[in-house]
Coordinates of C-alpha atoms and ligand atoms in Angstrom, one line a residue:
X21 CA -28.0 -3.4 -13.8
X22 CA -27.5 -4.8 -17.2
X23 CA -24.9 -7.6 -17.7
X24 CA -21.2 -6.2 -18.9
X25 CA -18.7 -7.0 -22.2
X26 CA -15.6 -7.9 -20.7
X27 CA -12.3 -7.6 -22.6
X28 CA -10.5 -11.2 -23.1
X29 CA -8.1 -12.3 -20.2
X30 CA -4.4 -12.1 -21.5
X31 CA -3.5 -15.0 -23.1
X32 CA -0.3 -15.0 -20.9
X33 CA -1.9 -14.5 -18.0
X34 CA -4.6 -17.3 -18.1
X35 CA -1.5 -19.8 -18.8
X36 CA 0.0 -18.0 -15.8
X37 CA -3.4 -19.4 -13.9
X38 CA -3.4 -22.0 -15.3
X39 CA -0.2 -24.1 -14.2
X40 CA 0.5 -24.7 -10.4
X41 CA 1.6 -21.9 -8.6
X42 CA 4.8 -22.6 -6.1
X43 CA 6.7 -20.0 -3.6
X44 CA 10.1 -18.6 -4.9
X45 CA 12.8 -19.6 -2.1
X46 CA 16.7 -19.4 -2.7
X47 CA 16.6 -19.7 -6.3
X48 CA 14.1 -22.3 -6.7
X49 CA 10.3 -22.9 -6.9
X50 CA 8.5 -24.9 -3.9
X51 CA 5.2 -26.4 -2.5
X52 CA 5.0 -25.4 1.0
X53 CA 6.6 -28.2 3.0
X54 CA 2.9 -29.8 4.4
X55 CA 2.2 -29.6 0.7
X56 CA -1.5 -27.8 1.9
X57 CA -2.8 -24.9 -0.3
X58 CA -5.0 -21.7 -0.2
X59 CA -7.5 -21.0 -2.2
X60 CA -7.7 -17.4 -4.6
X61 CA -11.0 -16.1 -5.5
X62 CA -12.1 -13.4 -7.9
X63 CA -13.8 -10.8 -6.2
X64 CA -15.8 -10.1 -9.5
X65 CA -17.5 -13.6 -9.5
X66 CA -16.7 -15.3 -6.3
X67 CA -15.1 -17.8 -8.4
X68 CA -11.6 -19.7 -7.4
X69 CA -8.9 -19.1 -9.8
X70 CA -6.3 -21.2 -8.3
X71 CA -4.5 -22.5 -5.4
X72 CA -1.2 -21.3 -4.0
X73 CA 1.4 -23.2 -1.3
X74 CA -0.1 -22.5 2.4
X75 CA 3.5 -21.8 4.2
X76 CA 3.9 -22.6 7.5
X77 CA 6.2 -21.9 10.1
X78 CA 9.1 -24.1 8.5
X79 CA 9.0 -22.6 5.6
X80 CA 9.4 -19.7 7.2
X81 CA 12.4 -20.5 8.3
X82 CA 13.4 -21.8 5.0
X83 CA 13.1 -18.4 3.2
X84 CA 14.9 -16.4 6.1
X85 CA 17.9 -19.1 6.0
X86 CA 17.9 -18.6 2.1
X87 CA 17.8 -14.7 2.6
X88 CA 20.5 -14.7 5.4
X89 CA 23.0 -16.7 3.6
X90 CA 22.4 -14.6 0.4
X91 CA 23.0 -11.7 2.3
X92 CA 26.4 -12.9 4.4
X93 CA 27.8 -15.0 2.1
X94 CA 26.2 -14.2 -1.0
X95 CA 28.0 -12.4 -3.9
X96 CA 24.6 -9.7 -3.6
X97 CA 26.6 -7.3 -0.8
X98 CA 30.4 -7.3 -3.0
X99 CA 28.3 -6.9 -6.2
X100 CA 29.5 -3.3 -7.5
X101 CA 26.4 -1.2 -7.2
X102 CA 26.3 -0.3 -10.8
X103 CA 26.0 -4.0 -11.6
X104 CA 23.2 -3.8 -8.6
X105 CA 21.4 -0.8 -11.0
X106 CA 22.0 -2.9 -14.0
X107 CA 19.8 -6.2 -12.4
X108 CA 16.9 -3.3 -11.2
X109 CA 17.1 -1.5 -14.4
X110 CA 16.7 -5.2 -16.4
X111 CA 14.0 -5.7 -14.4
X112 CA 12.1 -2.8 -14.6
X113 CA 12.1 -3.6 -18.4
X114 CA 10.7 -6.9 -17.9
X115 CA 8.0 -5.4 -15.9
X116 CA 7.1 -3.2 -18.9
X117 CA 7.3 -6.1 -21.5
X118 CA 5.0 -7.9 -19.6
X119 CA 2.8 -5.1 -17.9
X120 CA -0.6 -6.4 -19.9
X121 CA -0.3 -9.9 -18.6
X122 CA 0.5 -7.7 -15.0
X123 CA -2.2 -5.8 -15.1
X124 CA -4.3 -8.4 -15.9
X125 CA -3.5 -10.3 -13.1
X126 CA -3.8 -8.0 -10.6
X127 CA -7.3 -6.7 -11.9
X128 CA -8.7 -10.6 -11.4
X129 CA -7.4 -10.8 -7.7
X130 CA -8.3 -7.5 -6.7
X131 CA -11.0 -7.1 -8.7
X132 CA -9.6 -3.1 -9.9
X133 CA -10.7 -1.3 -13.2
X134 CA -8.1 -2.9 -16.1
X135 CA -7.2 0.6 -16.5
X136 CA -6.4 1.1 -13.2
X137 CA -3.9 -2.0 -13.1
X138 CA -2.3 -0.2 -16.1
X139 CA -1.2 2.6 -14.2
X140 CA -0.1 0.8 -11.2
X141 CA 2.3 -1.8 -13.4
X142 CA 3.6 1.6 -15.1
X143 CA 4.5 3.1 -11.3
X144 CA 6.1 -0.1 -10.7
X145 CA 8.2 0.5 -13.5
X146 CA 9.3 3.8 -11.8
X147 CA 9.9 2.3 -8.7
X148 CA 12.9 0.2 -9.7
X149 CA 14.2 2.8 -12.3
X150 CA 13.7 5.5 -9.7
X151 CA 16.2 2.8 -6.6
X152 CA 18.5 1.4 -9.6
X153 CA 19.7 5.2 -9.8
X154 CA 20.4 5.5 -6.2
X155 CA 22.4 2.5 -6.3
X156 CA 25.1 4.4 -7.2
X157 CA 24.6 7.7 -5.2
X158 CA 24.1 6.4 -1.4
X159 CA 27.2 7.9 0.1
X160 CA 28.9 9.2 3.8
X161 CA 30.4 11.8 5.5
X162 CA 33.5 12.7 6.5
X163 CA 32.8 14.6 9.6
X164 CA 35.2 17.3 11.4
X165 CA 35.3 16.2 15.0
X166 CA 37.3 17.9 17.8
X167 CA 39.0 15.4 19.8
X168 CA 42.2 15.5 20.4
X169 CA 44.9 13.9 18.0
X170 CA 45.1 13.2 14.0
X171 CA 41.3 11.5 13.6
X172 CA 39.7 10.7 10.4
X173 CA 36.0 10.1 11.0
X174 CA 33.6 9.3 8.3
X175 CA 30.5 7.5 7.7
X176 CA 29.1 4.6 5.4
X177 CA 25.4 3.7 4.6
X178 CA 25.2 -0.1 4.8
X179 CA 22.7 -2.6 4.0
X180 CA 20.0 -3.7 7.0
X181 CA 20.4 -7.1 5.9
X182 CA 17.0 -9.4 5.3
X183 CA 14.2 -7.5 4.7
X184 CA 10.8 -8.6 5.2
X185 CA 7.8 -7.0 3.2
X186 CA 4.6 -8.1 4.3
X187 CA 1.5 -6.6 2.0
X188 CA -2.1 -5.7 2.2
X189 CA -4.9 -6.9 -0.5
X190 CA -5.6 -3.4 -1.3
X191 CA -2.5 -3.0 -3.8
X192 CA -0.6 -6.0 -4.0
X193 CA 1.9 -5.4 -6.8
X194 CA 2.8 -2.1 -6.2
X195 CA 3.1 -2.8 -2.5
X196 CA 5.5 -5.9 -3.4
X197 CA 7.9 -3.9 -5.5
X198 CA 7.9 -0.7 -3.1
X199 CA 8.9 -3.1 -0.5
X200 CA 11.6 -4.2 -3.0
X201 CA 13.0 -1.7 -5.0
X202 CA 14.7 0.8 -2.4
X203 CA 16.4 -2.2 0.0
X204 CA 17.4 -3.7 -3.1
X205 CA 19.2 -1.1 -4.7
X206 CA 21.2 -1.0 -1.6
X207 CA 22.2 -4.3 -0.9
X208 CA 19.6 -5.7 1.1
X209 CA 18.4 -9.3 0.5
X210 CA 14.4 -9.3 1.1
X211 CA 11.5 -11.8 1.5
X212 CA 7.9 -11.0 0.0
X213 CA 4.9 -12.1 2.1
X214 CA 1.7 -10.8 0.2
X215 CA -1.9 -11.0 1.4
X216 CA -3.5 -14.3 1.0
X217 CA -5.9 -13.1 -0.6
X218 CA -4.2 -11.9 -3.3
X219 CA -1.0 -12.9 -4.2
X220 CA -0.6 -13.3 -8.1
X221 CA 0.9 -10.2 -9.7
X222 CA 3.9 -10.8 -6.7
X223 CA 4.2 -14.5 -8.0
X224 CA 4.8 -13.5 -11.8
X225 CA 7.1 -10.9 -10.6
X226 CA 9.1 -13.0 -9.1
X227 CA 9.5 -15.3 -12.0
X228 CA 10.4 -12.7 -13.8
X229 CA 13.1 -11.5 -10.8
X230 CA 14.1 -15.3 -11.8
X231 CA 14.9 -14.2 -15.7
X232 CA 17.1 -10.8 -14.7
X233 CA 19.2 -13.4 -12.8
X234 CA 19.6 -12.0 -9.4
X235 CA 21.7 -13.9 -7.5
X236 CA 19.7 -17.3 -5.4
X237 CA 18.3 -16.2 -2.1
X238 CA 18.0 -12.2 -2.9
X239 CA 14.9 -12.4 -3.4
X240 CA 12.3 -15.1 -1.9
X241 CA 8.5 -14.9 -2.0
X242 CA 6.7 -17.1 0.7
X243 CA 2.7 -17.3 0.7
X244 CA 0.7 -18.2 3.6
X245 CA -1.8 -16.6 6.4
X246 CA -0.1 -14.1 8.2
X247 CA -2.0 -15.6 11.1
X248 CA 0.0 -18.7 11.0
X249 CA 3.5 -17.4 9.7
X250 CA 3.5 -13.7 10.7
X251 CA 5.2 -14.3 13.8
X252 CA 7.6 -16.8 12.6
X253 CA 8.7 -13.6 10.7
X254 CA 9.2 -11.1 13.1
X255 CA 10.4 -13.3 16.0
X256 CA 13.1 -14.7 13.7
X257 CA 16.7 -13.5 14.7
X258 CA 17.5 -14.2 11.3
X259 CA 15.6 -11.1 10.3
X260 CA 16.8 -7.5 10.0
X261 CA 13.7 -5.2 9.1
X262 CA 9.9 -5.9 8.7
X263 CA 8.3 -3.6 6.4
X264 CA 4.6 -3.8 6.7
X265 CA 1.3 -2.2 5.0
X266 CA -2.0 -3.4 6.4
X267 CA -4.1 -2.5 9.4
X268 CA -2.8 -0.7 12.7
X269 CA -4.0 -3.8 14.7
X270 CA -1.9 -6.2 12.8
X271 CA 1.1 -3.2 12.8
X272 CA 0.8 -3.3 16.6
X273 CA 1.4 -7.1 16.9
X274 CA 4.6 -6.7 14.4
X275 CA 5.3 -4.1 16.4
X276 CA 5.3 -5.6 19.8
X277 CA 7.4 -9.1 18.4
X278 CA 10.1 -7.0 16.8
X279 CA 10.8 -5.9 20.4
X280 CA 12.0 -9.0 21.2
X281 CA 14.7 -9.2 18.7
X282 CA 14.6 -5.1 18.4
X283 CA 14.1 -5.3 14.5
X284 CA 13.7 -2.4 12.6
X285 CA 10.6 -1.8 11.5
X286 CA 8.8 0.5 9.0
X287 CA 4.7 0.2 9.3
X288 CA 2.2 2.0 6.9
X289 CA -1.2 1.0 8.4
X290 CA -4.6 2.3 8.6
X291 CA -6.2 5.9 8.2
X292 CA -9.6 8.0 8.8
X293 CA -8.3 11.0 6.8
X294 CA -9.7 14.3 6.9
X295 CA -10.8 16.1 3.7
X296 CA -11.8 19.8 4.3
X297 CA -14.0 21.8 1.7
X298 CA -14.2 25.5 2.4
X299 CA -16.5 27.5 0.9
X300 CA -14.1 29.4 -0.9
X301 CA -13.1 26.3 -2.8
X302 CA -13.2 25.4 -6.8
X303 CA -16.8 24.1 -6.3
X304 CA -16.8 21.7 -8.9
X305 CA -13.3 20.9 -8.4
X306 CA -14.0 20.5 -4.9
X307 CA -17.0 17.8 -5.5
X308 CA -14.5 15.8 -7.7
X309 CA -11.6 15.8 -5.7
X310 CA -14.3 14.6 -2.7
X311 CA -15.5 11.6 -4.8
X312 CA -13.0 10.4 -5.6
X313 CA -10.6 11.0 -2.2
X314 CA -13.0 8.4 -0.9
X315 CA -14.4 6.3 -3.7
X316 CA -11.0 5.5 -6.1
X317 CA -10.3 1.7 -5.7
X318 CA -14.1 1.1 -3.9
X319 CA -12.7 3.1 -0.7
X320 CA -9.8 0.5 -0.5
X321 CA -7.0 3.1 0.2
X322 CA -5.3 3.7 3.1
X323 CA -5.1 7.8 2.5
X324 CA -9.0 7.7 1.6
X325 CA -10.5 10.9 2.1
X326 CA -13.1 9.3 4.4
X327 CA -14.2 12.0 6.5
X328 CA -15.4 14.5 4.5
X329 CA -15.7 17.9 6.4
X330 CA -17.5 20.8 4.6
X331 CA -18.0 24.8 5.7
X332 CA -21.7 24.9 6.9
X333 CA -22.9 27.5 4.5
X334 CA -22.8 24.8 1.6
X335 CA -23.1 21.9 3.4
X336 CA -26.3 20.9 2.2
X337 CA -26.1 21.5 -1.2
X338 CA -22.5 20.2 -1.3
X339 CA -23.8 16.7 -0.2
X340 CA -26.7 16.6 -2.6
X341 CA -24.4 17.3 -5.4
X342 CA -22.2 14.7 -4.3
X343 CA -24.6 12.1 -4.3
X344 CA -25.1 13.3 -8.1
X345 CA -22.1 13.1 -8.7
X346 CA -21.8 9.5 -7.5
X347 CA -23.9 8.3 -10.1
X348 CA -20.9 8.9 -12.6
X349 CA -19.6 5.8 -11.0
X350 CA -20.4 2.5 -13.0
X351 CA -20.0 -0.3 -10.9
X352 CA -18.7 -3.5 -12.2
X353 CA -16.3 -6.1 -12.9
X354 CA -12.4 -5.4 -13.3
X355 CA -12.2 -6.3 -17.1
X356 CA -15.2 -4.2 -18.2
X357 CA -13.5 -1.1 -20.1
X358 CA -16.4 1.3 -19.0
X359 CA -16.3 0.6 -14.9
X360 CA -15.0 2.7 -12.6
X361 CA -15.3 1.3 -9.6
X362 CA -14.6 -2.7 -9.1
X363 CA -16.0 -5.2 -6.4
X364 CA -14.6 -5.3 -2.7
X365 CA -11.6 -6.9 -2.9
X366 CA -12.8 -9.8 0.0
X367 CA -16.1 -11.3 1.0
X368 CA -15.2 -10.4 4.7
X369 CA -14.9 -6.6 4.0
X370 CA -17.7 -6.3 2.5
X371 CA -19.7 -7.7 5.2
X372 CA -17.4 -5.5 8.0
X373 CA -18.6 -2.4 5.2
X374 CA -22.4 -3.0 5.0
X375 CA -22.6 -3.4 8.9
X376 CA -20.6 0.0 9.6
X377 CA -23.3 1.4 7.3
X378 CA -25.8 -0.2 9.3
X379 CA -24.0 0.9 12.6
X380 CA -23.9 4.6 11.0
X381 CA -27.8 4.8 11.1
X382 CA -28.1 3.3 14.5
X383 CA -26.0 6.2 15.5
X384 CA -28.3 8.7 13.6
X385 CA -26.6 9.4 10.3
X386 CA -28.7 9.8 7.4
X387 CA -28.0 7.2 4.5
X388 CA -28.0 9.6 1.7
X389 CA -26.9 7.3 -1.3
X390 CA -25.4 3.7 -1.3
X391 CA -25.0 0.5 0.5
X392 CA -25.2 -2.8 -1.2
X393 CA -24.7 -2.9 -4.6
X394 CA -26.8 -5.8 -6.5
X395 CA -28.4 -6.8 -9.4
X396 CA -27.5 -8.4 -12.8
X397 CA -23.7 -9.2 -12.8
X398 CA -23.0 -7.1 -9.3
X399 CA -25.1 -10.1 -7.4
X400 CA -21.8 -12.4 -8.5
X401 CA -18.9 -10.6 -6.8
X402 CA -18.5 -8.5 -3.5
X403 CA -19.7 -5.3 -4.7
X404 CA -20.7 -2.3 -2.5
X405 CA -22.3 1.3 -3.6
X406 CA -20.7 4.5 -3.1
X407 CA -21.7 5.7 0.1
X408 CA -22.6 9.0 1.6
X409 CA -23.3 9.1 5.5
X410 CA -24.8 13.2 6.2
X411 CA -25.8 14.3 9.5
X412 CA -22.2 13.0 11.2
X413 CA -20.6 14.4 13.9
X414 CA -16.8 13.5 14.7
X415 CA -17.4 11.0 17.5
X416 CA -19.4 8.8 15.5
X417 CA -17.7 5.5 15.5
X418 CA -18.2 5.6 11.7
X419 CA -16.2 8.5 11.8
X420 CA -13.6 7.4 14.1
X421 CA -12.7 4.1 13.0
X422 CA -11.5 2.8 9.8
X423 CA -14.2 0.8 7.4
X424 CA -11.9 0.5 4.7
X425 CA -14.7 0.6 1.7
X426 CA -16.3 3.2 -0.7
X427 CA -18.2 5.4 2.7
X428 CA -17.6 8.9 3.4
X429 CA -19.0 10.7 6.8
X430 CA -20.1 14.3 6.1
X431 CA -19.6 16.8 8.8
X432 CA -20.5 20.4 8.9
X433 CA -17.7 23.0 10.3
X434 CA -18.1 26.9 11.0
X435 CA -14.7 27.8 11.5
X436 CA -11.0 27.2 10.4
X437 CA -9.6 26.7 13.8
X438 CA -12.9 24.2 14.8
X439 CA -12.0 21.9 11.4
X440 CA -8.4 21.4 12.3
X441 CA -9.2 20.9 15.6
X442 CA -11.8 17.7 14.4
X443 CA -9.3 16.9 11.6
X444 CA -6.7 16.2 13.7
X445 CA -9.0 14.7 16.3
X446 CA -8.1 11.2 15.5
X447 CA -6.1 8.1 16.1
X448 CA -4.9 8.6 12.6
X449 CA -2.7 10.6 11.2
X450 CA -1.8 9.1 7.2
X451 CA -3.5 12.0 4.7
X452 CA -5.4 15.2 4.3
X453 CA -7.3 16.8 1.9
X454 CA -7.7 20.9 1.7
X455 CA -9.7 22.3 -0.9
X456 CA -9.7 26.2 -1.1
X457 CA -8.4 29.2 -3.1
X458 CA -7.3 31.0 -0.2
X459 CA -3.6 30.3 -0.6
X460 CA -2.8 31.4 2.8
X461 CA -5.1 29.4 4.5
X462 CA -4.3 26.3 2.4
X463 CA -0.7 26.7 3.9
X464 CA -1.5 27.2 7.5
X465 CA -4.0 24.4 7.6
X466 CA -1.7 21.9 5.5
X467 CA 1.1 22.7 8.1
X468 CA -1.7 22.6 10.6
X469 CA -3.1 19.0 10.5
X470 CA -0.9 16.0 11.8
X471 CA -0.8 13.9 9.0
X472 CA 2.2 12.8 6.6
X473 CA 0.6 14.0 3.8
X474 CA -1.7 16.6 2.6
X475 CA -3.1 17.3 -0.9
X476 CA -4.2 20.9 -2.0
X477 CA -7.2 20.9 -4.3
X478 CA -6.3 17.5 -5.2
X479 CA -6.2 14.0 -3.7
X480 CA -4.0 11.0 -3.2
X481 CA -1.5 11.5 -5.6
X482 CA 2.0 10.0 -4.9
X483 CA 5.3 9.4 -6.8
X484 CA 8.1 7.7 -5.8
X485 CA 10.4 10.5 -5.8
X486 CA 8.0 11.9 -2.9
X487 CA 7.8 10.3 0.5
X488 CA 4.9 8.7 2.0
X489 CA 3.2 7.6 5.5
X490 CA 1.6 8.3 8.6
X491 CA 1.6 10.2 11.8
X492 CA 0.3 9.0 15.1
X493 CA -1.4 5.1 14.5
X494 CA -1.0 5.2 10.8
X495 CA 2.4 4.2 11.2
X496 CA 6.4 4.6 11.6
X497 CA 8.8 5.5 8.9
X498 CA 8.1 6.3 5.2
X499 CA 8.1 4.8 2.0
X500 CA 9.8 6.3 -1.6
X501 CA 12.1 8.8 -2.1
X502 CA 15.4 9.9 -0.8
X503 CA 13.4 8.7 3.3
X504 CA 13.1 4.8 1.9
X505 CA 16.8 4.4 1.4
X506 CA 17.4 5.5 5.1
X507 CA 14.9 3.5 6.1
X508 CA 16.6 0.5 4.6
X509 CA 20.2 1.3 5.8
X510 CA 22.6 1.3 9.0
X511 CA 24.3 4.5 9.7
X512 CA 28.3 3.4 10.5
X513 CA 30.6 5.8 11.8
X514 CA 34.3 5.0 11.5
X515 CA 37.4 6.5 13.4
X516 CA 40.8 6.6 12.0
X517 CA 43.8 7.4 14.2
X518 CA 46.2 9.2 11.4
X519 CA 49.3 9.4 13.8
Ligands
NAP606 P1 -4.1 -6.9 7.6 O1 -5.1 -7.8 8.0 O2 -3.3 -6.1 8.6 O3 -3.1 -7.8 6.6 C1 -2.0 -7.2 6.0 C2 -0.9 -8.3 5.8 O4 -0.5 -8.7 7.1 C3 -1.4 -9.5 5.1 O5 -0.3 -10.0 4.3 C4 -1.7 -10.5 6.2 O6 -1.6 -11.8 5.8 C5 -0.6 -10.1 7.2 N1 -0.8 -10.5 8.6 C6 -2.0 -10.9 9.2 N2 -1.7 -11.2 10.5 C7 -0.4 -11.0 10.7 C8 0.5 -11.2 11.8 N3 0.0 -11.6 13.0 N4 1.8 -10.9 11.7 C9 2.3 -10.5 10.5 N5 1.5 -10.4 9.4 C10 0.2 -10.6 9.5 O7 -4.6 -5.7 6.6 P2 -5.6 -5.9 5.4 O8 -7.0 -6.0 5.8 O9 -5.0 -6.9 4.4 O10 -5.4 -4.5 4.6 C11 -6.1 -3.4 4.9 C12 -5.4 -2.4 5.9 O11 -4.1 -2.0 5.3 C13 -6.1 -1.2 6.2 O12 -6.1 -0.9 7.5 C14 -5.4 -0.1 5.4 O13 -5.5 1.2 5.8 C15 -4.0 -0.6 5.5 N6 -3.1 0.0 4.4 C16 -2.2 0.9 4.7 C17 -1.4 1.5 3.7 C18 -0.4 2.5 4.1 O14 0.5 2.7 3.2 N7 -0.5 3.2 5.2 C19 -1.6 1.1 2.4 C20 -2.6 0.1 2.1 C21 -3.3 -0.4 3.1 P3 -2.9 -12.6 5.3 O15 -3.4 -11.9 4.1 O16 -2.5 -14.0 5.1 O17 -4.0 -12.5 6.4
MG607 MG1 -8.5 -12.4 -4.8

């Protein structure tokens, strides 16, 4: 592996490194209240980039006061919605002024392609164009009810009230906003908790949240291990809604502390998603959509195609071409124009990835490309080979449980009805991937599987006009579209006695 040009960082970005970073709580930016700080590292060269505030508890408590007063006292809830539109639609432009500096933050936490970033900062974009227009278009009903007398009965969508988003590492920026954008536009106030591990991009967006001048308190970002403050979150009577992406273990434990104040909750968590090539399919179409169901973002994705199921009849030769395939992949750091895939995002999953690949073998899968990725410039970050595990059967543990990296599990199928039967033989239910010309059977099996989404001769596209999230263990409620606005709003029903 030879060693890599890199583009420059963004002048705007390494000053953004380069002064102290502070949490964003009812207007204002603080130290945690211990003063103690967490390191962040870039994946690409193990190398600490800065420090952020390590929140405890208290300020916890600080950012849910901030965001409670906002929200009942506030002017955020009388604003008229267009003015609400107005603030997302300003913002939305300051995202795009500043989308290299964006981008080029998240690719050194993260570690993504630059190019990659660029896309993501542009959906962000859409996110808050997409809510500032529903501001203006969340409405009730008037409903024709039968009991006796002179009744008016309608309905009003109101806000939840504080809203706390808690991210993953795997997509911090686009994760913040989605968990921003939609209970914004109506009326929600919302805290930001993102992954410790990589919480930049969500910092510079909310200085920039500071310049559109929303109202003090609307919006509050807090870092700190969700170890340590996670339950301080969803314990907290002062909070209305948690809104969580990361794993279904962590989901669980939200899950179970929101009972005790019964908070709303919406949870997109893990996945072990099915990707089914018959042998009727687009071949060459097929083998890309395959790759790169399971290898876009090193495997990091939620939706990853990671069990890869393929007709028997060209199972063989579908495998070996995939593995061919894999070697379009160059492997390397973030800012390198010509790399497609970047490091692991975290030391610690690229250990958990290279012992499930281990574990794989034990359990008599053949290793038919990857593993660990070294030499030259990969031996300084976290970097892990695309990875293709043949000879799998369903109940391979590898097959069954998440690894959350760039490994797909091959498994042969005869039949229609045996595939949809393994597909949907899983604790997961987030995505699912169909490739075949047979339009019929595309339909059947799509409606067939139990997943929130399925792709059709393509994979893991999304847009946030469509909604998104998981059956089963990969979660509760959905994310963009018309479903996130009722997901951040209380149904009222009013009755009017007209005599
Ligand atoms: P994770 O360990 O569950 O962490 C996710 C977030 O939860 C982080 O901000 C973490 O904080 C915080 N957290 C940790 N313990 C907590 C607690 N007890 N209470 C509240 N919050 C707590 O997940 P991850 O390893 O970062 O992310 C990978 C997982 O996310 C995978 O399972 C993946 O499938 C899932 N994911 C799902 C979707 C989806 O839309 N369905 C999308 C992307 C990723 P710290 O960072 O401080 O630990
Ligand atoms: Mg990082």
């Amino acid at each position: 592996m030879t060693n890599s040009t890199l583009i420059k960082l963004n002048e705007k970005a390494v000053k953004f490194v380069s002064l102290p970073l502070k949490m964003f709580i009812n207007g204002e930016w603080v130290e945690s209240l211990s003063g103690e700080k967490m390191n962040v590292i870039d994946p690409s060269t193990k190398e600490i980039i800065t420090q952020v505030p390590k929140g405890d508890i208290s300020d916890v408590d600080l950012a849910v006061k901030a965001a409670r007063k906002a929200f009942d006292r506030g002017p955020w809830t009388t604003m008229k919605p267009n003015d609400r539109a107005l603030l997302l639609l300003r913002l939305a432009d300051l995202i795009e002024q500043n989308a290299e500096e964006l981008a080029h933050l998240e690719t050194l936490d993260t570690g993504r392609p630059i190019n990659f970033s660029r896309f993501v900062v542009a959906t962000c974009v859409d996110q808050f164009r997409y809510y500032a227009g529903w501001a203006t278009k969340v409405t009730g009903e008037t409903i024709p009810v039968s009991t006796p007398g002179n009744i008016l009965n309608y309905t009003r969508r109101e806000p939840l009230g504080v809203c706390v988003g808690i991210t993953a590492w795997n997509g911090p920026l686009s994760m913040a906003v989605m968990k921003l954008a939609a209970p914004l536009a109506v009326g929600n106030t919302c805290i930001i908790k993102p992954a410790s591990e990589t919480p930049l991009a969500t910092i510079r967006l909310a200085e920039l949240i500071e310049e559109v001048g929303f109202p003090e308190g609307v919006v509050n970002i807090i870092t700190g291990p969700g170890s340590v403050i996670g339950d301080a979150f969803t314990t907290h009577d002062g909070v209305d809604k948690i809104s969580f992406t990361g794993s279904t273990e962590v989901g669980r434990n939200i899950m179970r502390n929101s009972a005790s104040t019964i908070k709303k909750v919406t949870l997109e968590l893990g996945g072990k998603s099915a990707h089914i090539i018959f042998d009727d399919a687009d071949y060459q179409q097929a083998i890309q959509n395959a790759a790169n169901a399971i290898f876009m973002n090193s495997g990091q994705a939620c939706f990853a195609g990671s069990r890869l199921f393929v007709q028997k009849n060209i199972y063989d030769q579908f495998v070996k071409d995939l593995a061919e395939y894999t070697k379009n992949y160059k492997l390397g750091n973030g800012f390198d124009p010509s790399t497609v895939l970047g490091p692991i995002t975290t030391a610690a999953q690229k250990k958990t990835i290279l012992e499930y690949i281990d574990l794989a073998q034990k359990e008599g899968a053949e290793l038919v490309v990857g593993g660990d990725a070294t030499g030259g410039d990969l031996d300084k970050g976290f970097f892990v080979q695309p990875t293709i595990l043949a000879a799998c059967n369903n109940n391979m543990r590898v097959a069954r449980e998440e690894i959350f990296g760039p490994v797909v599990v091959a498994i042969p199928f005869e039949t229609v009805e045996e595939v949809i039967e393994m597909a949907n033989d899983t604790e997961y239910g987030l995505g699912g991937g169909i490739c075949t010309t047979d339009v019929k059977k595309a339909h059947k099996v799509a409606h067939a599987l139990r997943t929130g989404n399925v792709w059709v001769n393509t994979y893991g596209l999304m847009d946030v006009a469509s909604p998104f999230g998981g059956y089963k263990q990969s979660g509760i409620g959905r994310e963009n579209g018309a479903a996130a606005i009722e997901m951040f709003t209380e149904v009222k029903n009013i009755w009017i006695n007209l005599d």
